[in-house]
XYZ file of C-alpha atoms in Angstrom:
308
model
C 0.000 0.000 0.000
C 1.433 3.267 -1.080
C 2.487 6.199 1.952
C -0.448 8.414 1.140
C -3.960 6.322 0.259
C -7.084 7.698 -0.633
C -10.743 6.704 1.656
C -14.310 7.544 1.295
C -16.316 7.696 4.325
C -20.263 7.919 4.176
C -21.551 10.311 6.545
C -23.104 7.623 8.689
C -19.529 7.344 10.227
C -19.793 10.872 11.592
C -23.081 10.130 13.257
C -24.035 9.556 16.406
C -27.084 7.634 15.644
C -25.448 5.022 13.515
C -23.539 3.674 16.882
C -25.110 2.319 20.305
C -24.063 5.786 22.198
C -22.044 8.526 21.707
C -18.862 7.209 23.233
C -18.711 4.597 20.659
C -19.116 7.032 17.931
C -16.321 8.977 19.222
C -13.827 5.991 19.878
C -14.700 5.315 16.503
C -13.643 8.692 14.585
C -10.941 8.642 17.061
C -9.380 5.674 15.643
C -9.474 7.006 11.848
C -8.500 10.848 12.796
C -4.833 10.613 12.671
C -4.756 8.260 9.757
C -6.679 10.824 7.806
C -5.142 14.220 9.099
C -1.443 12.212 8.899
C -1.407 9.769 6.151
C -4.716 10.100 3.962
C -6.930 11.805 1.480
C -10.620 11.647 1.248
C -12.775 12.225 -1.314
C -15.338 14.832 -1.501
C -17.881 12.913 -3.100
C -20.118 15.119 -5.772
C -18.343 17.338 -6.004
C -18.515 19.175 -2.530
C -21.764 18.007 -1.962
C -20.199 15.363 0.937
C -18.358 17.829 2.759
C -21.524 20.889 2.432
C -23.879 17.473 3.744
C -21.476 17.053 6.684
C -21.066 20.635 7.241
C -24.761 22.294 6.813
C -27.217 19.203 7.298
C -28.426 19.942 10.590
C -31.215 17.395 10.575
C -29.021 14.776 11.412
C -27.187 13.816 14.994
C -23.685 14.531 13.763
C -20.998 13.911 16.606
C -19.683 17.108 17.865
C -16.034 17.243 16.604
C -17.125 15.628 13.334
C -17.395 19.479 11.866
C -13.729 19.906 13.427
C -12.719 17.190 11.567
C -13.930 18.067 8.190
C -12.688 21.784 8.110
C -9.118 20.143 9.193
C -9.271 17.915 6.329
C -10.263 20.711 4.258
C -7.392 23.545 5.143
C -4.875 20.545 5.036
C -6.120 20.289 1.492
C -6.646 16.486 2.166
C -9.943 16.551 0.404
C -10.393 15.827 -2.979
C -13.088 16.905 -5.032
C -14.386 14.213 -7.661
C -17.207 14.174 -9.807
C -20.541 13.116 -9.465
C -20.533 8.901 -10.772
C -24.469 8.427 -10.040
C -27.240 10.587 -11.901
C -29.001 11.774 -8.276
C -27.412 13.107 -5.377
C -28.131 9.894 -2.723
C -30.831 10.164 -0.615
C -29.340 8.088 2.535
C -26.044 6.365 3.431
C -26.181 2.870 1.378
C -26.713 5.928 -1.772
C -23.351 7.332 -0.584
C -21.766 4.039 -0.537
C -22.891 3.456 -3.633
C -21.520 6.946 -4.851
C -18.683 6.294 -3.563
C -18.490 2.842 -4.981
C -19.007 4.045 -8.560
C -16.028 6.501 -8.598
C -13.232 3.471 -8.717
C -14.628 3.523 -12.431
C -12.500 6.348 -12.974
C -10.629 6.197 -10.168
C -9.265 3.285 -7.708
C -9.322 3.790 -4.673
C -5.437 2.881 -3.058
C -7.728 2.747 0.135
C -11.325 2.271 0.532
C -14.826 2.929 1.948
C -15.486 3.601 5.928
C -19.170 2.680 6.652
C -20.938 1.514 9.773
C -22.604 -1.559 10.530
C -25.949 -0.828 8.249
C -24.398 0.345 5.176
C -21.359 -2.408 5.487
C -24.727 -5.404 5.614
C -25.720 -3.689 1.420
C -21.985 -3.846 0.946
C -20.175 -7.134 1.215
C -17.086 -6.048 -0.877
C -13.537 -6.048 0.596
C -13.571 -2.478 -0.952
C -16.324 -1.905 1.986
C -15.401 -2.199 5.780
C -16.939 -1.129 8.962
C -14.908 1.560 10.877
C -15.143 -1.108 14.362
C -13.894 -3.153 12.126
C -11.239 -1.654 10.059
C -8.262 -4.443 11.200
C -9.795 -7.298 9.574
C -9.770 -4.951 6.098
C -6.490 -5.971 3.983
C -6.255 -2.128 2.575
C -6.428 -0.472 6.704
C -4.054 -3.646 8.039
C -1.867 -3.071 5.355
C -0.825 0.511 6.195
C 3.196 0.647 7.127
C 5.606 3.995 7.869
C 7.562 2.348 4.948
C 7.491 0.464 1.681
C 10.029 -1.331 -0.154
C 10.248 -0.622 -3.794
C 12.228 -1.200 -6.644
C 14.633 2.084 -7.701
C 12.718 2.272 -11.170
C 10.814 5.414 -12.141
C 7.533 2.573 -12.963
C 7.251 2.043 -8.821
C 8.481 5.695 -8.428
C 5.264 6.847 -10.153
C 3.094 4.268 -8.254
C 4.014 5.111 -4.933
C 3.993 8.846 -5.920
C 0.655 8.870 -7.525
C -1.289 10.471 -5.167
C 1.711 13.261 -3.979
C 2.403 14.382 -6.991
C -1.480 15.123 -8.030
C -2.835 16.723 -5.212
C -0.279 18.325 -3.107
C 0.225 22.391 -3.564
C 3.633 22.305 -2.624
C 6.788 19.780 -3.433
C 10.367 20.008 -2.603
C 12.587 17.510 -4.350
C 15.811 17.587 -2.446
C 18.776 15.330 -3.835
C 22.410 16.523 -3.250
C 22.925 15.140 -7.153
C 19.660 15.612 -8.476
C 20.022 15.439 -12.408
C 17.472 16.497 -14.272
C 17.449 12.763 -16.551
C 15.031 11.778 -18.476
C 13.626 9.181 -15.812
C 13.045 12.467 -13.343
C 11.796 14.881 -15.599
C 9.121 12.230 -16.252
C 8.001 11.799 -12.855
C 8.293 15.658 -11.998
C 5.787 16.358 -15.297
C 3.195 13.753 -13.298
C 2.305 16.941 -11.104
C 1.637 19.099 -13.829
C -1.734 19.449 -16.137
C -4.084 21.033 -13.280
C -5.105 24.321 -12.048
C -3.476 25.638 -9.950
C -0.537 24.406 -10.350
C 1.823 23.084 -7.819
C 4.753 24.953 -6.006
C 8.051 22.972 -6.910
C 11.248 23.100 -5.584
C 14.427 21.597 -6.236
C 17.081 21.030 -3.985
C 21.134 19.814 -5.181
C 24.419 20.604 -3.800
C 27.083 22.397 -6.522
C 29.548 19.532 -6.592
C 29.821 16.578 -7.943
C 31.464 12.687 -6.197
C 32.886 12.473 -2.680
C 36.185 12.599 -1.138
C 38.785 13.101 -3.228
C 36.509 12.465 -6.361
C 34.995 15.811 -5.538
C 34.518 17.930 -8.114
C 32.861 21.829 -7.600
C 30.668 22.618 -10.719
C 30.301 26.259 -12.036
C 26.929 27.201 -10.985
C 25.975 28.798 -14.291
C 26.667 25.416 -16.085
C 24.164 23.466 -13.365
C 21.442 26.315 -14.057
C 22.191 25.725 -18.282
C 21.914 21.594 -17.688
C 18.793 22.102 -15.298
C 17.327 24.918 -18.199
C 17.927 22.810 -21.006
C 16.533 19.381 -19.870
C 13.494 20.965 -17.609
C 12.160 24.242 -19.803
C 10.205 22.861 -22.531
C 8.386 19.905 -20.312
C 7.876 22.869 -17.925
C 6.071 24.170 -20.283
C 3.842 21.577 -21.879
C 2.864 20.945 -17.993
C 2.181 23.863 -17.262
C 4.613 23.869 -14.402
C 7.363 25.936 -13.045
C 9.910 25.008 -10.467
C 12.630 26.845 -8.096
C 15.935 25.261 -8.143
C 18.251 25.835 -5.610
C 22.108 25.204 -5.175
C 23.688 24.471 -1.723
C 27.158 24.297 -0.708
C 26.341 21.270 1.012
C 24.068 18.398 2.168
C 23.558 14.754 2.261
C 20.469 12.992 3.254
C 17.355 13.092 0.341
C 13.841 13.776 0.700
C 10.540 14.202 -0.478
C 8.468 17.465 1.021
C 5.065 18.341 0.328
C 2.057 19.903 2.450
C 0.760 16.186 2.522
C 3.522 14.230 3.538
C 7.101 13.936 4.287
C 9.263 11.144 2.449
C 13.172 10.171 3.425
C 14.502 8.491 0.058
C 17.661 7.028 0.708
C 18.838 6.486 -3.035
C 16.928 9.607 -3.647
C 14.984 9.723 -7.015
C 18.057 7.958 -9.076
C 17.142 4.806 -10.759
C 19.564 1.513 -10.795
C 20.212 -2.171 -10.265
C 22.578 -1.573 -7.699
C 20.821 -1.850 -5.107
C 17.778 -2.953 -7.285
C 15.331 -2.519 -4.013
C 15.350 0.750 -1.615
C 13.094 1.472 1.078
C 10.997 5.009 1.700
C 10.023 5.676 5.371
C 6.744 8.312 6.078
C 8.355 11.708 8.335
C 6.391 12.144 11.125
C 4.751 15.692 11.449
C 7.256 17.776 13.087
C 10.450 15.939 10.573
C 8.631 16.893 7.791
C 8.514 20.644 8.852
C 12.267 20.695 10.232
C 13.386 19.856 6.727
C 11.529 22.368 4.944
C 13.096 24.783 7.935
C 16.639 23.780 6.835
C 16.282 24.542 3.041
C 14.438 27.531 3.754
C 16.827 30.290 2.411
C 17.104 32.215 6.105
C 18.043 28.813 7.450
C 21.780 29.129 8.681
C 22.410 25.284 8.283
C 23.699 25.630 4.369
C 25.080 28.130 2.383
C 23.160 28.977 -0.884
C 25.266 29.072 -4.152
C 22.673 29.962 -6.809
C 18.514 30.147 -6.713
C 16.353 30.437 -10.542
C 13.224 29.581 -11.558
C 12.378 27.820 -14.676
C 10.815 28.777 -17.167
């Protein structure tokens, strides 16, 4: 299962109702929170018309924090909007199942559907699972602070997928990023969308180790980096900040989602065919960002330009 997956959850989840009491229904949301404010996006089924249900329905016994919850999901930009895959807006919570159900036509899910007991009965699927029951589903179990992958742009794109379309902000950050084919491929799979995505990239201005080490003229990186990026740029509809440090080692992948350390960075090979990406907790993801942020004292910065 990739780093970031995708859920639905029918508003029956979010009320009280649907549970024996109210403590269950919050021991319930309590176990999904994190996972979705941490880990997770959730679709806004119809278009908004999930979230302005869960928000402005006040005919229904919602549990207290559930509004918290959405807004949270909505100013971390977790939520994404997808169309409508049924004619009619549903009229109760097996119609939302079924809504939500009908957008893996267009769109998988990496994740899957949170119901409650009386939706889950319509809904025998493995796509389908009740939130008090959410460890017996192979798609919750499955979730891990790592994967193992193969260093090949094909699993780079697959475990990427859902970073590199929704976030609003990414910061590549390789000491020898090179601006390959294989890279420029997977940067272009966050372009094509309005608005588009902030994108830095981070690389140190030498090249090899040790004695190997060679400094590089600054104005030659920003000509390689120009001449390999400006034209895909373009035909994305993307534009990117590149930025040239004296000096760092460890690689990463930043975005208002979700923090990523890469230890091969984004560099394909056989040798080591397999690498492993762990998940940055919360506060490891924002330290990063802190240390490439130009008033950071931690590095000096040789060169910054945008492209195109």
């Amino acid at each position: 299962m990739p780093l970031l997956a995708d859920y639905a959850v029918t508003p029956d989840v979010f009320d009280v109702d649907s549970y024996s009491n109210e403590d269950a229904c919050r021991q319930s949301l309590e176990l999904i929170r994190e996972t979705l404010l941490t880990e997770g996006l959730v679709r806004n089924l119809r278009k908004d018309e999930w979230r302005n249900l869960l928000l402005n329905d006040n005919s229904r016994s919602w549990y207290r924090r559930s509004k918290e919850i959405i807004r949270k999901l909505f100013d971390q930009q977790r939520l994404i909007e997808v169309d409508p895959a049924l004619p009619n807006q549903p009229a109760d919570d097996q119609g939302w199942c079924a809504e939500a159900l009908g957008t893996c036509q267009a769109f998988p899910f990496s994740g899957g559907v949170i119901v409650t007991e009386s939706v889950k009965k319509a809904y025998p699927q493995n796509l389908v699972a009740r939130i008090d029951r959410l460890g017996s589903a192979e798609w919750w179990a499955s979730r891990s602070p790592s994967v193992t992958l193969d260093r090949s742009i094909r699993d780079y794109k697959k475990h990427l997928d859902l970073i590199l379309r929704y976030s609003n902000s990414l910061m590549f950050t390789d000491p020898y990023l090179d601006p390959v084919k294989e890279f420029v491929d997977l940067l272009i799979h966050a372009g094509n969308r309005t608005p588009p995505p902030s994108i830095e990239l981070h690389r140190v201005c030498y090249e090899g180790s040790g004695p190997n080490r060679e400094i590089l003229n600054v104005e030659d990186i920003e000509k390689n980096f120009r001449d390999r990026l400006e034209s895909h740029l373009r035909s994305a509809g993307l534009k990117v900040t590149v930025f040239v440090w004296d000096d760092f080692h460890d690689r990463y992948l930043i975005s208002n989602l979700i923090g990523l350390s890469l230890p091969y960075g984004f560099g394909t090979g056989t040798y080591p065919r397999l690498t492993r990406w762990t998940r940055l907790g919360r506060c490891d993801r924002d330290s990063v960002q802190r240390e490439f942020d130009k008033a950071s004292k931690q590095h000096k910065l040789h060169k910054q330009f945008p492209i195109p």
